[in-house]
Amino acid sequence: MTEDRRPGRYEPELIEAKWQELWARERTWEVSNEPGEPGPGAIPAEKSYVLEMLPYPSGEPHIGHLKNYALGDAIAHFHRRIGQSVLHPMGYDAFGLPAENNAIKTGVAPREATERSIAAYRHWFHRWGISIDWSREIATHEPSYYRWTQWIFLKLFERGLAYRKEAAVKWCPHDQTVLANEQVIDGHCERCGALVEARQLEQWFFRITDYADRLLDDLELIDWPEYVKAMQRNWIGRSEGAEVIFRCEELEIDYPVFTTRPDTLFGATFFVMAPEHPDVFKLAAGTAHEREVHEYVNHAVTESSDLRGDAEKQKTGVALGRTVTNPVTGGQIPMFVADYVLMEYGTGAIMAVPAHDQRDFEFAQAFSLPIRQVVAPVGQQTDGAGSAAATEAFVAHSEDEQLINSGQFSGMNAVEGSRAIVDWLDREGRGHASVSYKLRDWLVSRQRYWGCPIPILYCERCGIVPESEDRLPVELPDIEDYQPKGHAPLAGAQDWVNARCPQCGGRARRETDTMDTFVDSSWYFLRYCDARNDRAAWDRRVLRRWMPVDQYIGGVEHAILHLMYSRFFVKALADMELLDFQEPFQALFTQGMILGPDGYKMSSSRGNVVLPRPIVDRFGADAARTYVLFIGPADQDAAWSDTAIEGVHRFLSRLWRLGDQLAGEPGPAEQPGDPTGVDEALVRKANWAIEKVTGDLAERFAFNTAIAAVMELVNEVHRHPGAGLPARRFATATAASLVFPFAPHLGSEVFELLTGRRVWEEPWPVADPAMLQADTFELVLQVNGKVRDRVSAPTGASRDELERLALAARGVRSHVDDREVTKIVVVPDRLVNIVVR
RNA sequence: GCCCGGGUAGGCAAACUGGCAAAGCCAGCGCCCUUAAAAGGCGCUGCUCGCAAGAGCUCUGCGGGUUCGAGUCCCGCCCCGGGUACCA
């Protein structure tokens, strides 16, 4: 090996193998669950939990993984070196549909394919030199993990937070299976392209809607990007308003509706139900419209959701032949069924106010229904016919508007009118204030094989029975046939399905659906804290040591689902007193995507996929890692460039060569005292870089500018081969120390060459204040805001002094001439601006 | 439609708090080293004048405004990207 090593050449594969081997052998990145080092006067180390979203192991890692883990690793290293005890674990989100589809196609069992992929991912994380505490490694498909996923399911079941109900789900008629929402692309099955249908099926749900308000309110507590919080707020979709009861006198049935505009109640001139509303057929029965209603509803419920949901399309509907009573006017208003009303939101029925709602207006026009204006800008009187005003802005109610044509409420502004009408309804028993959400309960059952079994049995005598905790895990059996046939593949495993009832000991059948993989990943960050605990999912005291995650890092694609589900889990578990915090992820960083060289999202169909493997082979892991962080702001998308990475490689080579040269000449690498001339410039540059990199890492994750600062430092050393040895050694060792979070192998190597020490055991460098500010600075001189000259001035000079210097400067004098100076602005240690007329 | 991002040299970008616009990387051009190539190094790279030193001018999507001073703040618009939408 040594014979092959040509002197003077940076060979990353040798350097990287050396340090990876040492870190693995010494288990350098493992941390204890006990705070602080033993010994007298030990101060408990400040903890930091740095976590990147766990990968779904499929094939081998791609360039997005490299960026994700390079980014988290830089933060983890930085936190360690500022004295924190850092938990930085790794695991695999191993269950999921792709492995199962692959099994159907190739015959390779999901378990086998998944474990092969896990081995590949593990290999590459080592090869990239990511500083992981491998003693905590987990995979969600292992019984030792999913035993506790099942345990959590039972805890939720116990509390009534996991329940079973019939619901409309997405069904693919070709593949004979339900699909997750995310497996439906534009109304079609992502696998076979068939048009997806709606089906009523009994499914398992988690009652996340119970937590809607807390999920919304607690967004205030966490340090997340505003736009991610906004996405969660929109998803929860809290609306305040009222529930108002409209009675169908003929059938003596009350129909509640939800509205955000109770102030417009006098303008409700008709009433509309969703086609899925269970009473639609009952209402139409015996009327002249019965047949028409059946036809309309049958068409509407089979129409694809993207067609039906098109807001641009003409409003359609059918009269039901019945009326309901508007509770405030007492008037009878006609009932309709129309597909623009959704069963999933509110009560599946609406009061229609065509004067103040665009959709109702369109419907009223199509069906020639009366339009009655009941709200108008303050001061504006109308006759109440209102068709002209109806096209005005359909705005939320405000104090600048008042109620008209609204009986006793006329003249009130819209806000107080709204309140007064709700109070009146409440007193009359015809309604009450109410809140509605867009958030739905989380459908967690899947008719799929490769997932965590739901630990529930159906007993002939006892009904739905949870598996007893001491019989967990309910192991996923190996089967031969993964092909879905309209029921879950597990149903074919007869020996497994037939079991004993944990309550009565009688015959029972196991639930054959498995859990959504988002369940597995909603608590993995808890398991890392206590990963080898085989008596419990975790020890609550250990969670107190590490949780919450201090810095979570991942892609935006999980802004809603994963991040919302995890927050729900933590809140539910906190309510059960199983843990002691309300939010799992204190801070979140959403990294941008690496796009293909053509600027488009990487995809095999486009043929623009860049794989990490050839990059690492050619330039080394350090260059690959440093490049993906140097390419641009880490939260922004950036296109891959095959040539730009060469620049990073050149920079690392140059640093290595400096280290190699200087290592041949022994001596310390501390900051030399009282440097002068070029030496001083070098020492100052090194201190400037320390300050710059520290700020960029600690305050704003500006990896790109931090790396640029180290480049500047290296270039500076390189440009001054004549500088004194101590200064050059100090500057080079500083560069190695600062580059370590990005290029850990090279940082370690160069630092060792110069000092014989291990850089990760060194505290993060602190800039010498005396070396940050020079004795003189370049004073910028402006006349009327334009730069006209620059002169050297002593740091800390007084305003008068700076003013004198400015007026004396040649470039200033030629522009001031004999013009009248009206004002002089002095910014100390920076500039002087002379204003002339 | 609504809600977020973003628009700066040939490309990616920097300028964090209103104070020298363009650090760093790439690409391009010229040169050094070399028998040659690779690797490495040096210099130039908004416009005009000038042999040069230098001088002048322009400039952050467009149009206004505030300010001694605006890429940065305010108002109006254009373009690109993402999220979301018959949610009553």
Coordinates of C-alpha atoms (C1' of nucleotides) in Angstrom, one line a residue, chain A residues 227 239 259-260 308 313 315 340 342 345 350 359 438 630-631 633 636 643 647 650 654 657 692 700 704 711-712 715 718 786 788 790 815 825 830 833, chain B residues 3-4 6 12-16 19-21 23-27 39-43 54-58 67-69 81 83-88:
Chain A
Y227 CA -44.0 27.8 5.6
S239 CA -62.7 27.3 10.9
T259 CA -71.3 27.8 8.3
T260 CA -68.6 30.4 8.9
R308 CA -65.8 16.1 -9.7
K313 CA -67.0 23.1 -14.1
K315 CA -72.7 23.6 -11.2
Y340 CA -70.3 20.7 -5.1
L342 CA -68.7 17.4 0.1
Y345 CA -66.5 18.4 5.5
I350 CA -75.1 23.4 3.5
R359 CA -70.5 28.7 -5.5
K438 CA -60.4 19.9 7.5
F630 CA -21.1 24.1 -0.9
I631 CA -23.4 24.1 -3.9
P633 CA -27.9 27.5 0.5
Q636 CA -32.7 25.6 -1.5
T643 CA -17.4 20.3 -13.0
G647 CA -13.4 22.9 -7.6
R650 CA -9.0 21.0 -5.9
R654 CA -4.6 22.0 -1.8
R657 CA -0.7 19.4 0.1
K692 CA -17.0 33.4 10.0
R700 CA -27.9 30.0 10.3
N704 CA -21.9 27.3 1.6
M711 CA -11.3 28.2 0.9
E712 CA -10.2 31.8 1.3
N715 CA -5.8 30.2 -0.7
H718 CA -1.1 28.9 -0.3
K786 CA -21.4 57.7 -4.5
R788 CA -15.3 58.7 -4.6
R790 CA -10.9 55.3 0.0
H815 CA -16.3 66.3 -6.4
V825 CA -22.8 61.5 7.7
R830 CA -16.9 52.3 8.0
N833 CA -20.8 60.5 3.2
Chain B
rC3 C1' -50.6 31.1 0.8
rC4 C1' -45.3 30.6 0.7
rG6 C1' -37.3 33.1 -5.6
rC12 C1' -24.1 28.6 -9.3
rA13 C1' -23.9 32.1 -5.7
rA14 C1' -22.2 36.2 -1.5
rA15 C1' -23.7 40.8 0.7
rC16 C1' -26.9 38.2 8.1
rG19 C1' -23.5 51.7 4.6
rC20 C1' -17.5 49.7 -0.6
rA21 C1' -22.6 45.2 -5.0
rA23 C1' -16.6 36.9 -1.6
rG24 C1' -16.1 31.8 -3.1
rC25 C1' -16.8 27.9 -7.0
rC26 C1' -17.5 26.8 -12.2
rA27 C1' -17.0 28.2 -17.3
rA39 C1' -1.7 17.6 -12.5
rG40 C1' -0.2 22.2 -10.6
rG41 C1' 0.5 27.5 -10.7
rC42 C1' -0.1 33.0 -12.2
rG43 C1' -3.2 36.8 -14.5
rG54 C1' -5.7 55.8 -13.9
rA55 C1' -10.4 58.3 -15.1
rG56 C1' -15.5 58.2 -16.1
rC57 C1' -20.1 55.6 -16.4
rU58 C1' -23.7 51.8 -15.8
rU67 C1' -33.6 58.0 3.0
rC68 C1' -27.4 61.5 3.3
rG69 C1' -27.3 56.4 1.4
rG81 C1' -40.9 27.5 -8.7
rG83 C1' -48.0 24.2 -1.7
rU84 C1' -53.2 24.3 -1.7
rA85 C1' -58.3 24.7 -3.3
rC86 C1' -66.0 23.6 -4.8
rC87 C1' -63.7 23.1 2.9
rA88 C1' -69.6 26.2 3.1

